[in-house]
CSV table of C-alpha atoms in Angstrom, one decimal:
chain,number,residue,atom,x,y,z
A,36,MET,CA,100.8,-194.8,21.0
A,37,GLN,CA,98.6,-192.4,23.1
A,38,SER,CA,99.8,-191.4,26.8
A,39,ILE,CA,98.4,-189.0,29.2
A,40,LEU,CA,101.3,-187.2,31.1
A,41,PRO,CA,100.7,-187.1,35.0
A,42,VAL,CA,99.4,-184.2,36.9
A,43,ILE,CA,102.3,-183.2,39.2
A,44,THR,CA,101.4,-181.0,42.2
A,45,ASP,CA,103.5,-177.8,42.9
A,46,ALA,CA,104.7,-179.6,46.3
A,47,ASP,CA,105.9,-182.5,44.0
A,48,ASN,CA,107.5,-180.5,41.0
A,49,ALA,CA,111.0,-180.0,41.0
A,50,ALA,CA,111.5,-178.4,37.5
A,51,PRO,CA,110.8,-174.6,38.9
A,52,LEU,CA,113.7,-175.0,41.4
A,53,TYR,CA,116.0,-176.2,38.6
A,54,MET,CA,114.8,-173.5,36.4
A,55,GLN,CA,115.5,-170.9,38.7
A,56,ALA,CA,119.0,-172.6,39.7
A,57,PHE,CA,120.0,-172.4,36.1
A,58,ALA,CA,118.9,-168.7,35.3
A,59,ALA,CA,121.0,-167.7,38.4
A,60,LEU,CA,123.9,-169.2,36.8
A,61,ASP,CA,123.1,-167.8,33.3
A,62,ALA,CA,122.6,-164.2,34.6
A,63,ASP,CA,126.4,-164.2,36.4
A,64,THR,CA,128.5,-162.4,33.7
A,65,LEU,CA,131.5,-163.8,35.6
A,66,LEU,CA,131.0,-167.2,34.3
A,67,LYS,CA,131.3,-166.0,30.8
A,68,ALA,CA,134.9,-164.6,31.4
A,69,GLU,CA,137.8,-166.7,29.7
A,70,ASP,CA,139.3,-168.0,32.8
A,71,SER,CA,135.7,-169.1,34.1
A,72,PRO,CA,135.9,-172.7,34.7
A,73,LEU,CA,132.5,-172.7,32.7
A,74,SER,CA,133.8,-171.1,29.7
A,75,SER,CA,134.5,-172.9,26.3
A,76,GLN,CA,138.3,-172.0,26.3
A,77,SER,CA,138.6,-173.6,29.7
A,78,ALA,CA,136.6,-176.8,28.5
A,79,LYS,CA,139.0,-176.7,25.8
A,80,GLN,CA,142.2,-177.0,27.8
A,81,SER,CA,140.5,-179.4,30.3
A,82,ALA,CA,139.8,-181.9,27.4
A,83,ASN,CA,140.3,-185.5,28.5
A,84,LYS,CA,141.6,-184.3,31.8
A,85,ALA,CA,139.5,-184.7,35.2
A,86,ALA,CA,138.0,-181.5,36.4
A,87,ASP,CA,140.0,-179.6,38.8
A,88,LEU,CA,137.4,-179.3,41.6
A,89,VAL,CA,139.4,-177.5,43.9
A,90,SER,CA,140.9,-174.6,41.5
A,91,PRO,CA,140.4,-171.0,42.9
A,92,ALA,CA,138.2,-170.4,39.8
A,93,VAL,CA,136.0,-173.2,41.3
A,94,ALA,CA,136.4,-172.4,45.0
A,95,ASP,CA,135.2,-168.8,43.7
A,96,LEU,CA,132.2,-170.1,42.0
A,97,LEU,CA,131.3,-172.5,44.6
A,98,ALA,CA,131.1,-169.3,47.0
A,99,ARG,CA,129.1,-167.1,45.0
A,100,HIS,CA,126.6,-169.5,44.2
A,101,ALA,CA,126.4,-171.6,47.3
A,102,THR,CA,122.7,-171.4,47.7
A,103,THR,CA,122.0,-172.1,44.0
A,104,LEU,CA,124.2,-174.8,43.8
A,105,ASP,CA,122.4,-176.5,47.2
A,106,VAL,CA,119.1,-176.4,45.1
A,107,ILE,CA,120.7,-178.8,42.4
A,108,ARG,CA,122.9,-181.1,44.8
A,109,LEU,CA,123.7,-184.2,42.7
A,110,HIS,CA,122.3,-186.7,45.0
A,111,ARG,CA,118.8,-185.1,45.4
A,112,MET,CA,118.7,-184.7,41.8
A,113,GLY,CA,119.6,-188.7,41.5
A,114,GLN,CA,116.6,-189.1,44.0
A,115,HIS,CA,114.2,-186.9,42.2
A,116,ALA,CA,115.1,-188.7,38.8
A,117,ALA,CA,114.3,-192.1,40.3
A,118,SER,CA,111.1,-191.2,42.4
A,119,GLU,CA,109.0,-192.7,39.6
A,120,PRO,CA,108.4,-196.2,40.2
A,121,ILE,CA,109.5,-197.4,36.6
A,122,LEU,CA,112.6,-198.7,35.4
A,123,ILE,CA,113.9,-196.2,33.0
A,124,SER,CA,113.4,-193.5,36.0
A,125,ALA,CA,115.5,-195.8,38.2
A,126,LEU,CA,118.4,-196.0,35.7
A,127,VAL,CA,118.6,-192.3,35.3
A,128,GLY,CA,118.8,-192.0,38.9
A,129,ILE,CA,121.6,-194.2,39.5
A,130,GLU,CA,123.9,-192.5,36.6
A,131,ILE,CA,123.2,-189.3,38.3
A,132,ASP,CA,124.0,-190.9,41.7
A,133,ALA,CA,127.5,-191.9,40.2
A,134,ILE,CA,128.3,-188.4,39.3
A,135,ALA,CA,128.0,-187.6,42.9
A,136,LEU,CA,129.9,-190.2,44.2
A,137,ASP,CA,132.5,-189.3,41.7
A,138,THR,CA,132.5,-185.7,42.7
A,139,LEU,CA,132.4,-186.8,46.5
A,140,VAL,CA,136.0,-188.5,46.4
A,141,GLN,CA,137.5,-185.8,44.6
A,142,ILE,CA,136.4,-183.3,47.3
A,143,LEU,CA,137.2,-185.9,50.7
A,144,PRO,CA,140.9,-185.2,50.5
A,145,ARG,CA,140.6,-181.7,50.9
A,146,LEU,CA,138.2,-181.1,53.9
A,147,THR,CA,139.7,-179.6,57.1
A,148,LYS,CA,138.4,-180.2,60.5
A,149,ALA,CA,136.0,-177.2,60.0
A,150,ASP,CA,134.0,-179.8,57.9
A,151,LEU,CA,133.6,-182.5,60.3
A,152,PRO,CA,130.2,-181.2,61.5
A,153,LEU,CA,128.8,-181.7,57.7
A,154,LEU,CA,130.4,-184.9,57.4
A,155,LYS,CA,128.6,-186.1,60.5
A,156,SER,CA,125.2,-184.4,59.7
A,157,ALA,CA,122.2,-186.7,58.9
A,158,GLU,CA,121.6,-185.1,55.6
A,159,PHE,CA,124.8,-186.2,54.5
A,160,ARG,CA,124.7,-189.8,56.0
A,161,ASP,CA,121.5,-190.1,54.3
A,162,ALA,CA,123.3,-189.3,51.0
A,163,ILE,CA,125.8,-191.8,51.5
A,164,SER,CA,123.7,-194.6,52.9
A,165,THR,CA,120.7,-194.4,50.4
A,166,ALA,CA,121.6,-196.8,47.6
A,167,PRO,CA,118.9,-198.2,45.0
A,168,ASN,CA,116.7,-200.5,45.6
A,169,LEU,CA,114.6,-202.4,42.9
A,170,THR,CA,111.5,-203.6,44.9
A,171,ARG,CA,109.2,-200.8,44.7
A,172,ILE,CA,110.8,-200.0,41.1
A,173,LEU,CA,109.4,-203.6,39.9
A,174,TYR,CA,106.3,-203.3,41.2
A,175,GLY,CA,105.8,-199.9,39.4
A,176,GLU,CA,107.2,-201.8,36.1
A,177,GLU,CA,104.9,-204.5,36.3
A,178,ALA,CA,101.9,-202.3,36.7
A,179,PHE,CA,103.2,-200.2,33.9
A,180,GLY,CA,103.1,-203.3,31.8
A,181,MET,CA,99.9,-204.6,32.9
A,182,SER,CA,98.0,-200.9,32.0
A,183,THR,CA,99.5,-201.8,28.1
A,184,VAL,CA,97.6,-205.2,28.3
A,185,ALA,CA,94.6,-203.6,29.9
A,186,ASP,CA,94.9,-201.3,26.7
A,187,ILE,CA,95.0,-204.2,24.5
A,188,ALA,CA,92.4,-206.1,26.2
A,189,ASP,CA,89.7,-203.5,25.9
A,190,SER,CA,90.7,-202.2,22.3
A,191,GLN,CA,92.0,-198.9,23.5
A,192,LEU,CA,95.3,-199.4,22.1
A,193,ASN,CA,95.3,-199.4,18.4
A,194,ALA,CA,96.9,-202.5,16.8
A,195,PHE,CA,98.7,-200.5,14.1
A,196,ASP,CA,100.2,-198.0,17.1
A,197,LEU,CA,101.5,-201.5,18.9
A,198,ALA,CA,102.7,-203.4,15.5
A,199,PRO,CA,106.3,-201.8,15.4
A,200,ALA,CA,107.3,-202.7,18.8
A,201,ILE,CA,107.0,-206.5,17.5
A,202,GLY,CA,110.2,-207.9,16.7
A,203,GLN,CA,109.9,-209.9,13.4
A,204,GLU,CA,108.9,-208.2,10.2
A,205,GLY,CA,106.1,-210.8,9.1
A,206,THR,CA,104.5,-210.9,12.5
A,207,ARG,CA,104.5,-206.8,12.7
A,208,LEU,CA,102.7,-206.7,9.1
A,209,ALA,CA,100.3,-209.6,10.4
A,210,PHE,CA,99.6,-208.4,14.1
A,211,PRO,CA,96.5,-206.0,13.5
A,212,LEU,CA,94.8,-208.8,11.3
A,213,LEU,CA,95.9,-211.3,14.4
A,214,LEU,CA,95.1,-209.1,17.3
A,215,PRO,CA,91.4,-210.4,17.7
A,216,ILE,CA,92.3,-213.8,17.5
A,217,PHE,CA,95.3,-213.3,20.0
A,218,ARG,CA,93.1,-211.4,22.4
A,219,THR,CA,90.3,-213.8,22.6
A,220,PHE,CA,93.0,-217.2,22.8
A,221,PHE,CA,96.4,-216.3,23.9
A,222,LEU,CA,96.1,-213.2,26.0
A,223,PRO,CA,95.3,-214.7,29.4
A,224,ALA,CA,98.3,-217.2,29.0
A,225,ASP,CA,100.6,-214.3,28.0
A,226,ILE,CA,99.6,-212.3,31.3
A,227,ALA,CA,100.2,-215.2,33.4
A,228,GLY,CA,103.5,-215.8,32.1
A,229,TYR,CA,104.6,-212.1,32.2
A,230,ARG,CA,103.3,-211.3,35.7
A,231,GLY,CA,105.0,-215.0,37.1
A,232,ILE,CA,108.3,-213.8,36.1
A,233,MET,CA,107.8,-210.2,37.5
A,234,ARG,CA,106.5,-211.7,40.7
A,235,ARG,CA,110.0,-214.0,41.0
A,236,TYR,CA,112.2,-211.0,40.3
A,237,GLN,CA,110.0,-209.1,43.2
A,238,GLU,CA,111.2,-211.7,45.4
A,239,VAL,CA,114.8,-211.6,44.6
A,240,ALA,CA,114.8,-207.9,45.1
A,241,ALA,CA,113.1,-208.3,48.4
A,242,ASP,CA,115.9,-210.4,49.3
A,243,ARG,CA,118.9,-208.6,51.2
A,244,ARG,CA,121.3,-211.3,50.4
A,245,PRO,CA,124.6,-210.1,48.5
A,246,TYR,CA,124.2,-210.4,44.4
A,247,ALA,CA,126.8,-213.0,44.6
A,248,GLU,CA,124.3,-215.2,46.5
A,249,LEU,CA,121.4,-214.3,44.3
A,250,LYS,CA,122.9,-214.7,40.7
A,251,GLN,CA,122.0,-218.1,40.2
A,252,LYS,CA,118.5,-217.4,41.1
A,253,LEU,CA,118.4,-214.7,38.8
A,254,ASP,CA,120.0,-216.5,36.0
A,255,SER,CA,117.6,-219.4,36.5
A,256,ILE,CA,114.6,-216.9,36.1
A,257,GLU,CA,116.1,-215.4,33.0
A,258,GLY,CA,116.7,-219.2,31.8
A,259,ASP,CA,113.2,-219.8,32.1
A,260,SER,CA,111.5,-216.9,30.9
A,261,ARG,CA,113.6,-216.8,27.5
A,262,GLY,CA,113.9,-221.0,27.3
A,263,ARG,CA,110.4,-221.8,27.7
A,264,GLY,CA,109.3,-219.5,24.7
A,265,GLN,CA,107.7,-216.0,25.6
A,266,GLY,CA,104.3,-215.0,24.7
A,267,MET,CA,104.3,-211.8,22.1
A,268,LEU,CA,103.6,-209.4,24.8
A,269,SER,CA,106.0,-210.7,27.4
A,270,ALA,CA,108.6,-210.5,24.7
A,271,MET,CA,108.1,-207.3,24.2
A,272,LEU,CA,107.1,-205.9,27.6
A,273,LEU,CA,109.5,-207.7,29.9
A,274,PRO,CA,113.0,-205.9,30.3
A,275,ARG,CA,116.4,-207.7,30.6
A,276,LEU,CA,116.3,-207.3,34.3
A,277,ASN,CA,119.5,-209.6,35.0
A,278,ALA,CA,121.5,-206.4,33.7
A,279,VAL,CA,119.6,-204.2,35.9
A,280,TYR,CA,120.0,-206.3,39.1
A,281,ARG,CA,123.8,-206.0,38.5
A,282,LYS,CA,123.9,-202.5,37.9
A,283,THR,CA,122.1,-201.9,41.4
A,284,ALA,CA,124.7,-204.4,42.9
A,285,GLU,CA,127.2,-202.2,41.8
A,286,THR,CA,126.0,-199.1,42.7
A,287,GLN,CA,125.4,-200.5,46.3
A,288,ALA,CA,128.9,-201.5,46.3
A,289,ARG,CA,130.1,-198.1,45.4
A,290,HIS,CA,128.0,-196.6,48.2
A,291,ALA,CA,129.4,-198.9,50.8
A,292,ALA,CA,132.8,-197.8,49.7
A,293,ALA,CA,131.7,-194.0,50.0
A,294,ALA,CA,130.9,-195.1,53.5
A,295,VAL,CA,134.2,-196.4,54.1
A,296,LEU,CA,136.0,-193.4,52.4
A,297,VAL,CA,133.9,-190.8,54.6
A,298,ALA,CA,134.7,-192.3,57.7
A,299,ALA,CA,138.6,-192.8,57.1
A,300,THR,CA,138.2,-188.9,56.6
A,301,LYS,CA,136.6,-188.2,59.9
A,302,GLN,CA,139.5,-190.5,61.3
A,303,ARG,CA,141.9,-188.3,59.1
A,304,LEU,CA,140.4,-185.1,60.0
A,305,GLU,CA,140.4,-186.1,64.2
A,306,SER,CA,143.6,-187.9,64.3
A,307,GLY,CA,145.7,-186.2,61.4
A,308,SER,CA,146.2,-189.7,59.7
A,309,LEU,CA,144.2,-192.2,57.5
A,310,PRO,CA,143.7,-195.6,58.9
A,311,SER,CA,146.2,-198.5,58.2
A,312,SER,CA,143.4,-200.7,57.5
A,313,LEU,CA,139.3,-201.1,57.2
A,314,ASP,CA,139.4,-203.0,60.6
A,315,ALA,CA,140.9,-199.7,62.3
A,316,LEU,CA,137.6,-198.2,61.5
A,317,VAL,CA,135.5,-200.5,63.7
A,318,PRO,CA,133.5,-200.0,65.7
A,319,THR,CA,134.0,-196.3,66.4
A,320,LEU,CA,133.3,-195.0,62.7
A,321,LEU,CA,131.9,-198.1,61.0
A,322,PRO,CA,129.8,-200.7,62.8
A,323,THR,CA,131.4,-203.5,60.5
A,324,VAL,CA,133.5,-203.5,57.6
A,325,PRO,CA,131.1,-203.7,54.4
A,326,ARG,CA,130.8,-207.0,52.8
A,327,ASP,CA,131.4,-207.3,48.9
A,328,HIS,CA,128.2,-207.9,46.8
A,329,PHE,CA,130.0,-210.2,44.4
A,330,ALA,CA,131.8,-212.2,46.8
A,331,ALA,CA,130.0,-214.1,49.4
A,332,ASP,CA,131.3,-213.6,53.2
A,333,THR,CA,134.3,-211.3,51.6
A,334,PRO,CA,134.8,-207.7,52.9
A,335,LEU,CA,135.4,-204.7,50.6
A,336,VAL,CA,139.2,-204.5,49.4
A,337,LEU,CA,141.3,-201.7,50.5
A,338,LYS,CA,144.3,-200.8,48.3
A,339,GLN,CA,147.0,-198.0,49.4
A,340,SER,CA,149.1,-197.2,46.1
A,341,GLY,CA,151.2,-194.2,46.2
A,342,ALA,CA,149.1,-191.0,46.3
A,343,ASP,CA,145.7,-193.4,46.0
A,344,TRP,CA,143.3,-194.6,48.7
A,345,SER,CA,141.2,-197.3,46.7
A,346,VAL,CA,138.1,-199.3,48.3
A,347,TYR,CA,136.2,-201.6,46.2
A,348,SER,CA,134.3,-204.8,45.2
A,349,VAL,CA,136.0,-207.6,42.8
A,350,GLY,CA,133.0,-207.1,40.4
A,351,PRO,CA,130.9,-209.5,38.8
A,352,ASP,CA,133.3,-211.6,37.5
A,353,GLY,CA,134.8,-212.3,41.3
A,354,GLU,CA,138.2,-211.5,40.7
A,355,ASP,CA,140.5,-208.7,42.2
A,356,ASP,CA,141.5,-207.0,39.0
A,357,GLY,CA,143.8,-204.4,40.9
A,358,GLY,CA,140.9,-201.8,41.7
A,359,PRO,CA,139.0,-198.7,40.1
A,360,VAL,CA,141.4,-197.0,37.7
A,361,PRO,CA,142.1,-193.1,38.3
A,362,ALA,CA,139.4,-190.5,37.3
A,363,GLY,CA,139.6,-189.7,33.4
A,364,ALA,CA,141.6,-193.1,32.7
A,365,GLU,CA,140.7,-195.9,30.5
A,366,LYS,CA,139.8,-199.1,32.0
A,367,PRO,CA,141.8,-201.9,31.2
A,368,GLN,CA,140.2,-205.0,29.4
A,369,GLY,CA,138.6,-207.4,31.9
A,370,ASN,CA,138.8,-205.0,34.8
A,371,ASP,CA,135.3,-205.1,36.2
A,372,ASP,CA,136.1,-204.0,39.7
A,373,VAL,CA,133.5,-201.8,41.3
A,374,GLY,CA,134.6,-199.0,44.1
A,375,LEU,CA,135.8,-195.6,44.4
A,376,ARG,CA,139.5,-194.2,44.6
A,377,MET,CA,140.4,-191.3,46.7
A,378,GLY,CA,143.5,-189.3,46.0
A,379,LEU,CA,145.6,-188.2,49.1
């Protein structure tokens, strides 16, 4: 299948910045020493354990490469990866964003009063509050699908290139011969069905209610799209969007939990102790306690256990399974709670 790569302007192209950052790291001979946090020996010793982000070796690395690492900050990388309005870019951005939030909760307990200006900065607030939104992505995904349809309609897309994407073997073999008939008699209805389903998903994406209140509508759309018999192109082009909506809601829940943990850290730095409840953060440090995306009219859960402080959503099953597990630990079967766990 032929494709033309878009021309990226110098102002929008982050690749040179990444290349310079990694070149600066490669040029640091100290990072190749056996006690370096990036050495293969250190990696073997840290296998199956969470990285020690506050060790002297890591602190030295951060001090020597503060400017370099500023260029490749995880949140910005996630935003950059998700900047193309198609679904695969959004999913890559979500995964990078998850790494950024996991790193944040490891750092928060180590902050001192001198770090308060950073927590209060506009740039930091943007990193915590900016969760993914599917509205723009879904319009881009529809445009991508329609461009493929247009190539089929005007014969620019070779039938033999398209055939491997068709599901059943018999249909794949016959597709190049059937394409002229399909284009003449079935393509208009196939296009209308694809656009109709995408429009319904876009309407849900624009709805700001929690996932728990939208799930029934999403299930209805998925049932309609699969139940009434998709057209050949619709079946090929329409992604499994219900899973994407759920993944987006999970990311929004983690961002809400991050906002709570940052607010709690601010209180610790200002008063010397963490709050006893989420309500204690309102309205000074939070306008309201964030709502749980997976449970209608219910706030996020706070759980204090030993040396951990967890803030989480009950997840897609709607049941409290005890909260997120510690970093590096295996999640118990059936635990789909979504949130962040901060050590004290």
